[in-house]
XYZ file of N, CA and C in Angstrom:
570
model
N 64.104 -4.982 -15.529
C 63.740 -6.021 -16.431
C 64.666 -5.958 -17.633
N 65.068 -7.113 -18.109
C 66.026 -7.218 -19.190
C 65.340 -7.528 -20.511
N 65.775 -6.840 -21.588
C 65.215 -7.085 -22.917
C 66.229 -7.875 -23.716
N 65.906 -9.085 -24.125
C 66.838 -9.965 -24.836
C 66.600 -9.976 -26.345
N 65.944 -8.995 -26.888
C 65.703 -8.987 -28.330
C 66.892 -8.395 -29.056
N 67.162 -8.891 -30.240
C 68.264 -8.402 -31.071
C 67.717 -7.316 -31.978
N 68.410 -6.184 -31.991
C 67.949 -5.078 -32.816
C 68.870 -4.899 -34.014
N 68.270 -4.508 -35.114
C 69.001 -4.227 -36.352
C 69.643 -2.846 -36.213
N 70.935 -2.650 -36.641
C 71.528 -1.314 -36.612
C 70.687 -0.351 -37.449
N 70.649 0.896 -37.026
C 69.777 1.883 -37.649
C 70.189 2.191 -39.078
N 71.503 2.304 -39.345
C 71.937 2.723 -40.661
C 72.145 1.577 -41.635
N 71.752 0.362 -41.329
C 71.849 -0.749 -42.261
C 70.451 -1.212 -42.635
N 70.158 -1.321 -43.936
C 68.819 -1.752 -44.348
C 68.614 -3.231 -44.046
N 67.353 -3.597 -43.947
C 67.036 -5.011 -43.753
C 67.413 -5.788 -45.000
N 68.015 -6.958 -44.836
C 68.383 -7.725 -46.021
C 67.127 -8.239 -46.725
N 67.143 -8.090 -48.061
C 66.021 -8.550 -48.866
C 66.510 -9.738 -49.673
N 65.804 -10.810 -49.598
C 66.198 -11.995 -50.351
C 65.234 -12.183 -51.497
N 65.791 -12.444 -52.652
C 64.979 -12.736 -53.828
C 65.505 -13.994 -54.462
N 64.623 -14.688 -55.104
C 65.030 -15.927 -55.755
C 65.656 -15.666 -57.117
N 65.265 -14.590 -57.777
C 65.813 -14.319 -59.109
C 66.863 -13.216 -58.998
N 68.032 -13.486 -59.496
C 69.126 -12.527 -59.489
C 69.395 -12.113 -60.932
N 69.757 -10.851 -61.183
C 70.049 -10.434 -62.553
C 71.308 -11.129 -63.049
N 71.387 -11.415 -64.353
C 72.581 -12.071 -64.876
C 73.796 -11.149 -64.765
N 74.930 -11.748 -64.486
C 76.170 -11.001 -64.344
C 76.877 -11.012 -65.686
N 77.273 -9.827 -66.170
C 77.962 -9.722 -67.454
C 79.386 -10.238 -67.311
N 79.807 -11.045 -68.264
C 81.163 -11.579 -68.280
C 82.054 -10.627 -69.079
N 83.264 -10.341 -68.589
C 84.143 -9.429 -69.325
C 84.604 -10.066 -70.628
N 84.771 -9.217 -71.646
C 85.257 -9.680 -72.941
C 86.757 -9.891 -72.904
N 87.359 -10.318 -74.034
C 88.800 -10.587 -74.054
C 89.643 -9.344 -73.809
N 89.207 -8.170 -74.275
C 89.994 -6.956 -74.051
C 89.978 -6.560 -72.581
N 88.861 -6.804 -71.897
C 88.776 -6.430 -70.488
C 89.608 -7.352 -69.616
N 89.869 -8.587 -70.071
C 90.655 -9.515 -69.267
C 92.123 -9.112 -69.236
N 92.617 -8.436 -70.291
C 94.008 -8.001 -70.318
C 94.250 -6.818 -69.384
N 93.251 -5.982 -69.243
C 93.413 -4.749 -68.486
C 93.536 -5.036 -66.998
N 94.472 -4.363 -66.324
C 94.588 -4.553 -64.883
C 93.412 -3.915 -64.167
N 93.092 -4.450 -63.042
C 92.032 -3.878 -62.220
C 92.541 -2.585 -61.597
N 91.720 -1.532 -61.575
C 92.156 -0.298 -60.910
C 92.445 -0.556 -59.432
N 93.453 0.120 -58.930
C 93.855 -0.054 -57.536
C 93.224 1.052 -56.715
N 92.505 0.675 -55.678
C 91.919 1.669 -54.787
C 92.828 1.824 -53.570
N 92.789 2.988 -52.929
C 93.683 3.214 -51.786
C 93.539 2.182 -50.677
N 92.348 1.614 -50.487
C 92.186 0.645 -49.411
C 92.870 -0.680 -49.724
N 93.180 -0.934 -51.016
C 93.818 -2.196 -51.404
C 95.334 -2.105 -51.406
N 95.901 -0.914 -51.302
C 97.341 -0.748 -51.412
C 98.010 -1.329 -50.174
N 98.938 -2.220 -50.402
C 99.691 -2.812 -49.311
C 101.089 -2.226 -49.294
N 102.050 -3.060 -49.600
C 103.429 -2.600 -49.640
C 103.786 -2.198 -51.071
N 104.988 -1.676 -51.227
C 105.452 -1.300 -52.566
C 105.566 -2.529 -53.457
N 105.892 -3.668 -52.870
C 106.035 -4.891 -53.657
C 104.685 -5.380 -54.183
N 103.591 -5.084 -53.496
C 102.283 -5.505 -53.980
C 101.840 -4.677 -55.182
N 102.469 -3.524 -55.418
C 102.146 -2.693 -56.573
C 102.930 -3.081 -57.817
N 103.908 -3.974 -57.676
C 104.773 -4.317 -58.803
C 103.994 -4.975 -59.938
N 103.219 -6.007 -59.650
C 102.484 -6.712 -60.706
C 101.421 -5.840 -61.368
N 100.607 -5.068 -60.615
C 99.667 -4.175 -61.306
C 100.372 -3.109 -62.148
N 101.539 -2.653 -61.708
C 102.274 -1.648 -62.476
C 102.789 -2.230 -63.783
N 103.305 -3.445 -63.741
C 103.780 -4.104 -64.962
C 102.610 -4.335 -65.914
N 101.457 -4.741 -65.390
C 100.281 -4.962 -66.231
C 99.824 -3.653 -66.875
N 99.860 -2.551 -66.131
C 99.468 -1.251 -66.685
C 100.456 -0.797 -67.755
N 101.740 -1.062 -67.547
C 102.760 -0.708 -68.531
C 102.575 -1.518 -69.809
N 102.321 -2.808 -69.671
C 102.115 -3.661 -70.851
C 100.867 -3.247 -71.618
N 99.846 -2.800 -70.900
C 98.586 -2.422 -71.531
C 98.784 -1.280 -72.528
N 99.613 -0.309 -72.197
C 99.821 0.866 -73.051
C 101.287 1.048 -73.428
N 101.976 -0.042 -73.712
C 103.407 0.016 -74.004
C 103.709 0.886 -75.223
N 102.929 0.776 -76.278
C 103.181 1.579 -77.485
C 103.026 3.069 -77.191
N 102.013 3.425 -76.428
C 101.811 4.841 -76.102
C 102.956 5.354 -75.220
N 103.399 4.542 -74.252
C 104.530 4.946 -73.409
C 105.789 5.146 -74.245
N 106.070 4.193 -75.130
C 107.264 4.318 -75.965
C 107.173 5.525 -76.885
N 105.973 5.819 -77.381
C 105.807 6.961 -78.266
C 106.057 8.284 -77.573
N 105.518 8.470 -76.379
C 105.668 9.763 -75.710
C 107.007 9.892 -74.978
N 107.509 8.809 -74.453
C 108.796 8.868 -73.753
C 109.981 8.676 -74.696
N 109.773 7.972 -75.798
C 110.877 7.579 -76.674
C 111.688 8.736 -77.203
N 111.019 9.774 -77.691
C 111.725 10.921 -78.261
C 112.540 11.633 -77.190
N 111.955 11.806 -76.020
C 112.648 12.508 -74.944
C 113.874 11.723 -74.481
N 113.714 10.412 -74.322
C 114.840 9.585 -73.873
C 115.934 9.539 -74.933
N 115.553 9.402 -76.199
C 116.544 9.357 -77.283
C 117.337 10.656 -77.348
N 116.645 11.774 -77.224
C 117.363 13.052 -77.246
C 118.257 13.206 -76.016
N 117.809 12.699 -74.870
C 118.642 12.736 -73.670
C 119.916 11.913 -73.832
N 119.802 10.767 -74.494
C 120.988 9.938 -74.749
C 121.956 10.681 -75.668
N 121.424 11.341 -76.698
C 122.282 12.092 -77.619
C 123.000 13.222 -76.884
N 122.288 13.941 -76.009
C 122.915 15.019 -75.233
C 124.000 14.452 -74.323
N 123.731 13.304 -73.700
C 124.734 12.675 -72.842
C 125.984 12.284 -73.604
N 125.809 11.736 -74.793
C 126.964 11.349 -75.614
C 127.752 12.590 -76.034
N 127.039 13.640 -76.418
C 127.729 14.866 -76.833
C 128.488 15.499 -75.667
N 127.889 15.480 -74.480
C 128.575 16.031 -73.308
C 129.810 15.219 -72.973
N 129.692 13.893 -73.064
C 130.847 13.031 -72.796
C 131.939 13.245 -73.838
N 131.540 13.426 -75.096
C 132.533 13.674 -76.142
C 133.224 15.008 -75.917
N 132.475 16.017 -75.465
C 133.080 17.317 -75.157
C 134.078 17.200 -74.023
N 133.782 16.404 -73.026
C 134.714 16.177 -71.923
C 135.947 15.428 -72.379
N 135.772 14.479 -73.307
C 136.906 13.723 -73.839
C 137.823 14.643 -74.633
N 137.234 15.545 -75.429
C 138.050 16.472 -76.212
C 138.825 17.410 -75.300
N 138.260 17.730 -74.150
C 138.930 18.627 -73.215
C 140.168 17.963 -72.622
N 140.069 16.672 -72.315
C 141.210 15.999 -71.689
C 142.254 15.588 -72.715
N 141.886 15.468 -73.982
C 142.831 15.036 -75.003
C 143.855 16.118 -75.282
N 143.434 17.369 -75.405
C 144.367 18.470 -75.577
C 144.861 18.665 -76.994
N 144.750 17.673 -77.868
C 145.259 17.797 -79.229
C 144.198 18.311 -80.200
N 142.964 18.354 -79.768
C 141.876 18.767 -80.640
C 141.657 20.266 -80.473
N 141.231 20.898 -81.522
C 140.973 22.340 -81.499
C 139.871 22.640 -80.479
N 140.039 23.708 -79.732
C 139.083 24.068 -78.684
C 137.711 24.426 -79.269
N 137.653 24.821 -80.530
C 136.383 25.167 -81.167
C 135.449 23.971 -81.273
N 135.992 22.770 -81.446
C 135.163 21.564 -81.543
C 134.476 21.296 -80.202
N 135.210 21.483 -79.124
C 134.627 21.272 -77.800
C 133.525 22.286 -77.536
N 133.746 23.531 -77.899
C 132.743 24.571 -77.709
C 131.493 24.289 -78.538
N 131.687 23.829 -79.762
C 130.550 23.512 -80.627
C 129.735 22.353 -80.053
N 130.415 21.329 -79.551
C 129.711 20.190 -78.946
C 128.937 20.613 -77.705
N 129.568 21.404 -76.861
C 128.889 21.850 -75.639
C 127.701 22.763 -75.953
N 127.843 23.642 -76.940
C 126.739 24.530 -77.312
C 125.579 23.723 -77.902
N 125.895 22.739 -78.734
C 124.852 21.893 -79.321
C 124.159 21.074 -78.233
N 124.926 20.553 -77.290
C 124.335 19.791 -76.192
C 123.432 20.682 -75.345
N 123.826 21.928 -75.129
C 123.006 22.863 -74.353
C 121.699 23.171 -75.084
N 121.789 23.411 -76.390
C 120.581 23.706 -77.173
C 119.650 22.496 -77.187
N 120.196 21.299 -77.382
C 119.364 20.092 -77.353
C 118.765 19.867 -75.965
N 119.518 20.189 -74.923
C 118.998 20.064 -73.555
C 117.810 20.983 -73.320
N 117.895 22.215 -73.817
C 116.767 23.141 -73.703
C 115.577 22.646 -74.532
N 115.861 22.060 -75.694
C 114.797 21.497 -76.526
C 114.104 20.346 -75.808
N 114.869 19.547 -75.054
C 114.288 18.439 -74.282
C 113.349 18.989 -73.205
N 113.736 20.078 -72.554
C 112.874 20.678 -71.533
C 111.570 21.146 -72.161
N 111.647 21.824 -73.298
C 110.440 22.305 -73.984
C 109.588 21.122 -74.441
N 110.223 20.102 -75.004
C 109.500 18.913 -75.462
C 108.839 18.190 -74.290
N 109.494 18.165 -73.147
C 108.901 17.545 -71.954
C 107.670 18.312 -71.488
N 107.710 19.635 -71.589
C 106.532 20.427 -71.218
C 105.389 20.217 -72.201
N 105.717 20.039 -73.481
C 104.673 19.838 -74.487
C 104.079 18.432 -74.380
N 104.931 17.415 -74.168
C 104.450 16.037 -74.083
C 104.018 15.636 -72.678
N 104.254 16.479 -71.692
C 103.897 16.169 -70.308
C 102.436 15.803 -70.104
N 101.495 16.567 -70.659
C 100.092 16.178 -70.482
C 99.758 14.832 -71.111
N 100.358 14.531 -72.267
C 100.110 13.234 -72.908
C 100.669 12.103 -72.054
N 101.846 12.312 -71.479
C 102.458 11.303 -70.606
C 101.566 11.070 -69.386
N 101.102 12.153 -68.786
C 100.239 12.036 -67.606
C 98.928 11.344 -67.959
N 98.364 11.666 -69.128
C 97.123 11.030 -69.559
C 97.300 9.520 -69.711
N 98.408 9.102 -70.319
C 98.665 7.665 -70.478
C 98.816 7.002 -69.112
N 99.491 7.650 -68.172
C 99.664 7.082 -66.839
C 98.330 6.924 -66.122
N 97.496 7.951 -66.190
C 96.199 7.894 -65.498
C 95.319 6.810 -66.100
N 95.257 6.745 -67.429
C 94.418 5.738 -68.074
C 94.954 4.330 -67.837
N 96.267 4.173 -67.798
C 96.855 2.861 -67.507
C 96.508 2.406 -66.098
N 96.535 3.334 -65.144
C 96.171 2.986 -63.767
C 94.711 2.573 -63.666
N 93.862 3.135 -64.540
C 92.450 2.758 -64.557
C 92.205 1.462 -65.317
N 93.233 0.973 -66.046
C 93.082 -0.253 -66.825
C 92.471 -0.015 -68.192
N 92.645 1.182 -68.751
C 92.075 1.540 -70.046
C 93.194 1.623 -71.079
N 92.996 0.962 -72.214
C 93.973 0.991 -73.297
C 93.880 2.333 -74.026
N 95.050 2.931 -74.340
C 95.125 4.238 -74.980
C 96.061 4.144 -76.175
N 95.682 4.776 -77.276
C 96.579 4.836 -78.431
C 97.453 6.078 -78.316
N 98.553 6.087 -79.051
C 99.457 7.231 -79.029
C 98.752 8.479 -79.557
N 97.970 8.337 -80.620
C 97.251 9.481 -81.180
C 96.245 10.054 -80.200
N 95.535 9.171 -79.492
C 94.567 9.631 -78.496
C 95.272 10.374 -77.364
N 96.425 9.862 -76.942
C 97.182 10.520 -75.874
C 97.656 11.900 -76.317
N 98.141 12.014 -77.547
C 98.621 13.310 -78.040
C 97.476 14.299 -78.224
N 96.325 13.832 -78.738
C 95.171 14.725 -78.900
C 94.661 15.224 -77.550
N 94.528 14.316 -76.601
C 94.043 14.723 -75.278
C 95.068 15.606 -74.578
N 96.348 15.260 -74.694
C 97.396 16.060 -74.076
C 97.472 17.466 -74.643
N 97.156 17.618 -75.945
C 97.218 18.938 -76.576
C 96.210 19.907 -75.945
N 95.104 19.383 -75.439
C 94.088 20.236 -74.813
C 94.586 20.846 -73.495
N 95.586 20.216 -72.878
C 96.031 20.624 -71.547
C 97.400 21.305 -71.542
N 97.997 21.562 -72.699
C 99.385 22.048 -72.734
C 99.564 23.354 -71.959
N 98.745 24.362 -72.246
C 98.926 25.655 -71.567
C 98.662 25.551 -70.069
N 97.619 24.814 -69.692
C 97.340 24.636 -68.261
C 98.464 23.856 -67.582
N 99.009 22.859 -68.290
C 100.103 22.049 -67.741
C 101.352 22.901 -67.524
N 101.675 23.743 -68.502
C 102.847 24.618 -68.365
C 102.646 25.581 -67.201
N 101.462 26.178 -67.113
C 101.178 27.083 -65.992
C 101.252 26.374 -64.653
N 100.688 25.173 -64.588
C 100.727 24.395 -63.344
C 102.164 24.033 -62.980
N 102.962 23.648 -63.972
C 104.356 23.292 -63.722
C 105.139 24.486 -63.183
N 104.937 25.644 -63.784
C 105.633 26.853 -63.313
C 105.195 27.200 -61.895
N 103.896 27.170 -61.649
C 103.377 27.513 -60.330
C 103.873 26.557 -59.252
N 103.800 25.256 -59.516
C 104.253 24.271 -58.530
C 105.763 24.395 -58.314
N 106.527 24.629 -59.386
C 107.981 24.786 -59.246
C 108.319 25.991 -58.378
N 107.633 27.100 -58.597
C 107.886 28.291 -57.779
C 107.526 28.057 -56.315
N 106.415 27.365 -56.072
C 106.003 27.089 -54.695
C 107.011 26.176 -54.000
N 107.484 25.156 -54.708
C 108.446 24.232 -54.102
C 109.778 24.938 -53.849
N 110.254 25.716 -54.841
C 111.523 26.428 -54.636
C 111.409 27.441 -53.509
N 110.274 28.157 -53.453
C 110.066 29.097 -52.354
C 110.036 28.392 -51.012
N 109.385 27.239 -50.965
C 109.341 26.475 -49.719
C 110.700 25.944 -49.316
N 111.507 25.547 -50.304
C 112.855 25.059 -49.981
C 113.748 26.190 -49.479
N 113.520 27.392 -49.989
C 114.285 28.540 -49.492
C 113.882 28.919 -48.078
N 112.649 28.600 -47.691
C 112.163 28.916 -46.346
C 112.426 27.728 -45.406
N 113.645 27.478 -45.112
C 114.038 26.488 -44.107
C 113.787 25.029 -44.505
N 113.694 24.711 -45.761
C 113.630 23.359 -46.330
C 112.324 22.626 -46.014
N 111.868 22.607 -44.784
C 110.685 21.822 -44.399
C 109.437 22.249 -45.174
N 109.147 23.547 -45.335
C 107.980 23.901 -46.150
C 108.084 23.395 -47.591
N 109.302 23.348 -48.136
C 109.485 22.819 -49.490
C 109.152 21.345 -49.571
N 109.536 20.592 -48.556
C 109.213 19.164 -48.520
C 107.706 18.971 -48.410
N 107.060 19.812 -47.633
C 105.599 19.741 -47.515
C 104.954 20.068 -48.863
N 105.487 21.069 -49.576
C 104.943 21.435 -50.887
C 105.139 20.308 -51.896
N 106.292 19.656 -51.865
C 106.529 18.530 -52.783
C 105.500 17.441 -52.524
N 105.313 17.111 -51.261
C 104.352 16.056 -50.904
C 102.929 16.442 -51.310
N 102.592 17.698 -51.136
C 101.227 18.147 -51.403
C 100.931 18.250 -52.901
N 101.882 18.729 -53.699
C 101.605 19.036 -55.102
C 102.270 18.085 -56.097
N 102.838 16.994 -55.631
C 103.554 16.064 -56.508
C 102.648 15.506 -57.602
N 101.415 15.198 -57.292
C 100.492 14.599 -58.258
C 99.475 15.608 -58.798
N 99.791 16.888 -58.748
C 98.836 17.895 -59.199
C 98.527 17.772 -60.685
N 99.484 17.357 -61.506
C 99.227 17.185 -62.945
C 98.250 16.034 -63.176
N 98.361 14.983 -62.384
C 97.427 13.857 -62.516
C 96.020 14.295 -62.175
N 95.885 15.137 -61.154
C 94.559 15.625 -60.768
C 94.001 16.526 -61.872
N 94.855 17.344 -62.483
C 94.411 18.232 -63.545
C 93.914 17.435 -64.758
N 94.653 16.406 -65.150
C 94.263 15.599 -66.319
C 93.041 14.777 -65.973
């Protein structure tokens, strides 16, 4: 004998219909500027991420310029000094001491950039995470929050760097796996 009744799936509740629905809150003007957070199920191609990325960048442009600006400016200065040192080397008419002074200054500034990147790294990561969530962040808020994570960030950076270098020394493939696995570890920490 055949049973022609339709059965409801076990793990889905019965639909309940009501005549009165709660009012839906309308977003304010600040919420309309913020990009919608991207969930992994919505990610398509790299080109589909372009517009949300631009919106996230515009949302926190001042904070991005504040944390990246000093590092980029110092990098440009080091590049100019290195190029000037190379020019003095090929000219031959300039005293060799000037070239040595330029190269030493560029090296010291380069080391300062590395230290500054480690100090500002948590603030940069915080701005990136909040921008991806569609939350506006001030430069002061990014620096205050980043200051809480400086020692952990430095430790994490050293640990991940050692793991990646060790993996690259072990036949390259383990290093590539380590890069893929730990690339976003700072984002998870923040």
